[in-house]
Amino acid sequence: MTDACDFVDAALQRESSWLRAEEAQARLGERHQYYGASVGAVRGTIRDMLRRHRGLGHDDITALSTELWSVPVFERRLAAVVLLQSRVAVLNNSDLTRIEGFVREAQLGELVDPLAADVVRPLIAALEGPAGTRADVVLDRWARDPDPWLRRAAALSRQAGPQPPARRSTTA
């Protein structure tokens, strides 16, 4: 997945602005580095990457999201979230472990909230049977975790939101 990750990283750096980077750091803190690319640039970059790398399956999407997340740059991590948002239909309940790691590392509402509301919520809403039951167990554990960001993600994931078009059964 390095080609796709390199494409995203280079595009985000081309779209960067030192002024936006400084503003983001002042607003969001020093936990991450910042390129200063806009949210629109992040979304457009993921759209362009998906056009360039057609046919990415589950393993490709999850590997790329992990590769993007591995460097603590806010825009790269936001790109990982946007990627998961755009391909939530290929995710399954076993991906909650990866997402849990992202939430624990992010500790930032601008990353945790869209992960919970736009990735986890539609993912669990689409699961049924044993996969849905396992996902519910994971969210119950998150809700009791000492990490306030994980508890926040559990709460946001369970709020009412748009329903998926069809339910599917996924085993893992």
Tab-separated table of C-alpha atoms in Angstrom:
chain	number	residue	atom	x	y	z
A	1	MET	CA	0.000	0.000	0.000
A	2	THR	CA	3.008	2.282	0.099
A	3	ASP	CA	2.267	3.707	-3.387
A	4	ALA	CA	-1.195	4.811	-2.301
A	5	CYS	CA	0.098	6.142	1.023
A	6	ASP	CA	2.913	8.028	-0.690
A	7	PHE	CA	0.387	9.538	-3.108
A	8	VAL	CA	-1.825	10.719	-0.218
A	9	ASP	CA	1.088	12.083	1.814
A	10	ALA	CA	2.593	13.967	-1.122
A	11	ALA	CA	-0.775	15.443	-2.100
A	12	LEU	CA	-1.462	16.588	1.457
A	13	GLN	CA	1.944	18.217	1.674
A	14	ARG	CA	1.343	19.995	-1.670
A	15	GLU	CA	-1.946	21.310	-0.287
A	16	SER	CA	-0.302	22.499	2.922
A	17	SER	CA	-0.230	25.982	4.343
A	18	TRP	CA	2.024	26.977	7.196
A	19	LEU	CA	-0.637	29.437	8.355
A	20	ARG	CA	-3.314	26.696	8.543
A	21	ALA	CA	-0.781	24.412	10.249
A	22	GLU	CA	-0.096	27.016	12.937
A	23	GLU	CA	-3.816	27.674	13.404
A	24	ALA	CA	-4.540	23.953	13.704
A	25	GLN	CA	-1.778	23.476	16.245
A	26	ALA	CA	-3.065	26.406	18.313
A	27	ARG	CA	-6.620	25.022	18.164
A	28	LEU	CA	-5.942	21.287	18.473
A	29	GLY	CA	-2.761	21.134	20.514
A	30	GLU	CA	0.663	19.641	20.099
A	31	ARG	CA	-0.259	15.954	20.200
A	32	HIS	CA	0.031	15.835	16.395
A	33	GLN	CA	2.074	17.521	13.716
A	34	TYR	CA	0.167	19.491	11.084
A	35	TYR	CA	0.677	19.971	7.379
A	36	GLY	CA	-1.986	22.648	7.184
A	37	ALA	CA	-4.070	21.002	4.448
A	38	SER	CA	-7.789	21.771	4.508
A	39	VAL	CA	-10.471	19.158	5.193
A	40	GLY	CA	-11.573	19.583	1.584
A	41	ALA	CA	-8.052	18.810	0.403
A	42	VAL	CA	-7.986	15.678	2.562
A	43	ARG	CA	-11.322	14.484	1.163
A	44	GLY	CA	-10.305	15.298	-2.408
A	45	THR	CA	-6.991	13.500	-1.979
A	46	ILE	CA	-8.697	10.321	-0.776
A	47	ARG	CA	-11.178	10.555	-3.652
A	48	ASP	CA	-8.325	10.941	-6.142
A	49	MET	CA	-6.343	8.096	-4.575
A	50	LEU	CA	-9.368	5.767	-4.780
A	51	ARG	CA	-9.766	6.628	-8.468
A	52	ARG	CA	-6.083	5.958	-9.050
A	53	HIS	CA	-6.091	2.694	-7.066
A	54	ARG	CA	-9.372	1.107	-8.091
A	55	GLY	CA	-10.488	-2.183	-6.665
A	56	LEU	CA	-8.977	-1.895	-3.203
A	57	GLY	CA	-10.439	-4.642	-1.046
A	58	HIS	CA	-10.866	-4.972	2.693
A	59	ASP	CA	-7.244	-5.849	3.434
A	60	ASP	CA	-5.977	-3.027	1.226
A	61	ILE	CA	-8.258	-0.453	2.872
A	62	THR	CA	-7.353	-1.504	6.402
A	63	ALA	CA	-3.621	-1.697	5.613
A	64	LEU	CA	-3.674	1.737	3.999
A	65	SER	CA	-5.592	3.265	6.909
A	66	THR	CA	-3.007	1.826	9.300
A	67	GLU	CA	-0.121	3.099	7.176
A	68	LEU	CA	-1.633	6.587	7.027
A	69	TRP	CA	-2.283	6.544	10.779
A	70	SER	CA	1.236	5.375	11.657
A	71	VAL	CA	2.717	8.886	11.386
A	72	PRO	CA	1.258	11.338	13.937
A	73	VAL	CA	0.346	14.001	11.384
A	74	PHE	CA	-3.226	15.208	11.807
A	75	GLU	CA	-4.037	15.360	8.088
A	76	ARG	CA	-2.711	11.827	7.474
A	77	ARG	CA	-4.848	10.527	10.321
A	78	LEU	CA	-7.839	12.447	9.038
A	79	ALA	CA	-7.188	10.887	5.626
A	80	ALA	CA	-7.303	7.444	7.290
A	81	VAL	CA	-10.681	8.349	8.797
A	82	VAL	CA	-12.006	9.625	5.449
A	83	LEU	CA	-10.795	6.434	3.771
A	84	LEU	CA	-12.636	4.285	6.316
A	85	GLN	CA	-15.737	6.479	5.982
A	86	SER	CA	-15.718	6.059	2.225
A	87	ARG	CA	-15.296	2.280	2.382
A	88	VAL	CA	-17.199	1.388	5.559
A	89	ALA	CA	-19.203	-1.204	3.586
A	90	VAL	CA	-16.111	-3.429	3.264
A	91	LEU	CA	-15.316	-3.347	6.999
A	92	ASN	CA	-16.328	-6.036	9.464
A	93	ASN	CA	-16.573	-6.418	13.224
A	94	SER	CA	-12.935	-7.547	13.509
A	95	ASP	CA	-11.902	-4.059	12.357
A	96	LEU	CA	-13.149	-2.621	15.644
A	97	THR	CA	-9.812	-3.609	17.202
A	98	ARG	CA	-7.903	-1.425	14.721
A	99	ILE	CA	-10.369	1.427	15.222
A	100	GLU	CA	-10.007	1.095	18.994
A	101	GLY	CA	-6.275	1.626	18.621
A	102	PHE	CA	-6.898	4.686	16.476
A	103	VAL	CA	-9.261	6.149	19.094
A	104	ARG	CA	-6.802	5.496	21.930
A	105	GLU	CA	-3.980	7.206	20.013
A	106	ALA	CA	-6.011	10.113	18.625
A	107	GLN	CA	-7.341	11.622	21.845
A	108	LEU	CA	-8.851	14.365	19.737
A	109	GLY	CA	-12.523	14.942	18.996
A	110	GLU	CA	-11.800	15.948	15.406
A	111	LEU	CA	-10.613	12.374	14.785
A	112	VAL	CA	-12.542	10.343	17.370
A	113	ASP	CA	-15.969	11.774	16.563
A	114	PRO	CA	-15.984	10.969	12.826
A	115	LEU	CA	-14.503	7.537	13.531
A	116	ALA	CA	-17.344	6.803	15.932
A	117	ALA	CA	-20.215	8.463	14.082
A	118	ASP	CA	-19.252	7.822	10.462
A	119	VAL	CA	-17.334	4.538	10.653
A	120	VAL	CA	-18.288	2.541	13.761
A	121	ARG	CA	-21.981	3.514	13.851
A	122	PRO	CA	-22.781	2.445	10.262
A	123	LEU	CA	-20.519	-0.588	10.611
A	124	ILE	CA	-22.342	-1.963	13.657
A	125	ALA	CA	-25.746	-0.996	12.266
A	126	ALA	CA	-25.063	-3.203	9.240
A	127	LEU	CA	-24.002	-6.262	11.230
A	128	GLU	CA	-26.394	-8.955	12.343
A	129	GLY	CA	-26.209	-12.366	13.921
A	130	PRO	CA	-22.999	-13.401	15.687
A	131	ALA	CA	-21.016	-10.542	14.100
A	132	GLY	CA	-23.467	-7.983	15.481
A	133	THR	CA	-23.400	-9.631	18.887
A	134	ARG	CA	-19.594	-9.526	18.967
A	135	ALA	CA	-19.638	-5.852	17.944
A	136	ASP	CA	-22.089	-5.074	20.770
A	137	VAL	CA	-19.755	-6.783	23.254
A	138	VAL	CA	-16.877	-4.634	22.016
A	139	LEU	CA	-18.909	-1.423	22.386
A	140	ASP	CA	-20.004	-2.492	25.896
A	141	ARG	CA	-16.330	-2.907	26.797
A	142	TRP	CA	-15.499	0.493	25.294
A	143	ALA	CA	-18.289	2.088	27.329
A	144	ARG	CA	-16.705	0.800	30.569
A	145	ASP	CA	-13.080	1.538	29.650
A	146	PRO	CA	-11.106	4.031	31.762
A	147	ASP	CA	-10.107	5.889	28.565
A	148	PRO	CA	-12.575	8.795	28.208
A	149	TRP	CA	-12.042	8.894	24.420
A	150	LEU	CA	-13.043	5.261	24.077
A	151	ARG	CA	-16.133	5.858	26.224
A	152	ARG	CA	-16.958	8.864	24.041
A	153	ALA	CA	-16.559	6.743	20.896
A	154	ALA	CA	-18.876	4.084	22.351
A	155	ALA	CA	-21.538	6.678	23.155
A	156	LEU	CA	-21.328	8.341	19.737
A	157	SER	CA	-21.397	4.955	17.997
A	158	ARG	CA	-24.673	4.077	19.668
A	159	GLN	CA	-26.502	7.331	18.993
A	160	ALA	CA	-29.228	7.207	16.388
A	161	GLY	CA	-27.926	8.003	12.954
A	162	PRO	CA	-28.607	7.226	9.330
A	163	GLN	CA	-29.390	3.587	8.764
A	164	PRO	CA	-27.532	1.548	6.155
A	165	PRO	CA	-29.475	0.461	3.065
A	166	ALA	CA	-29.253	-3.244	3.894
A	167	ARG	CA	-28.002	-5.413	6.728
A	168	ARG	CA	-25.289	-7.937	6.139
A	169	SER	CA	-23.792	-10.762	8.107
A	170	THR	CA	-20.041	-10.740	8.518
A	171	THR	CA	-18.041	-13.322	10.373
A	172	ALA	CA	-14.604	-12.889	11.752
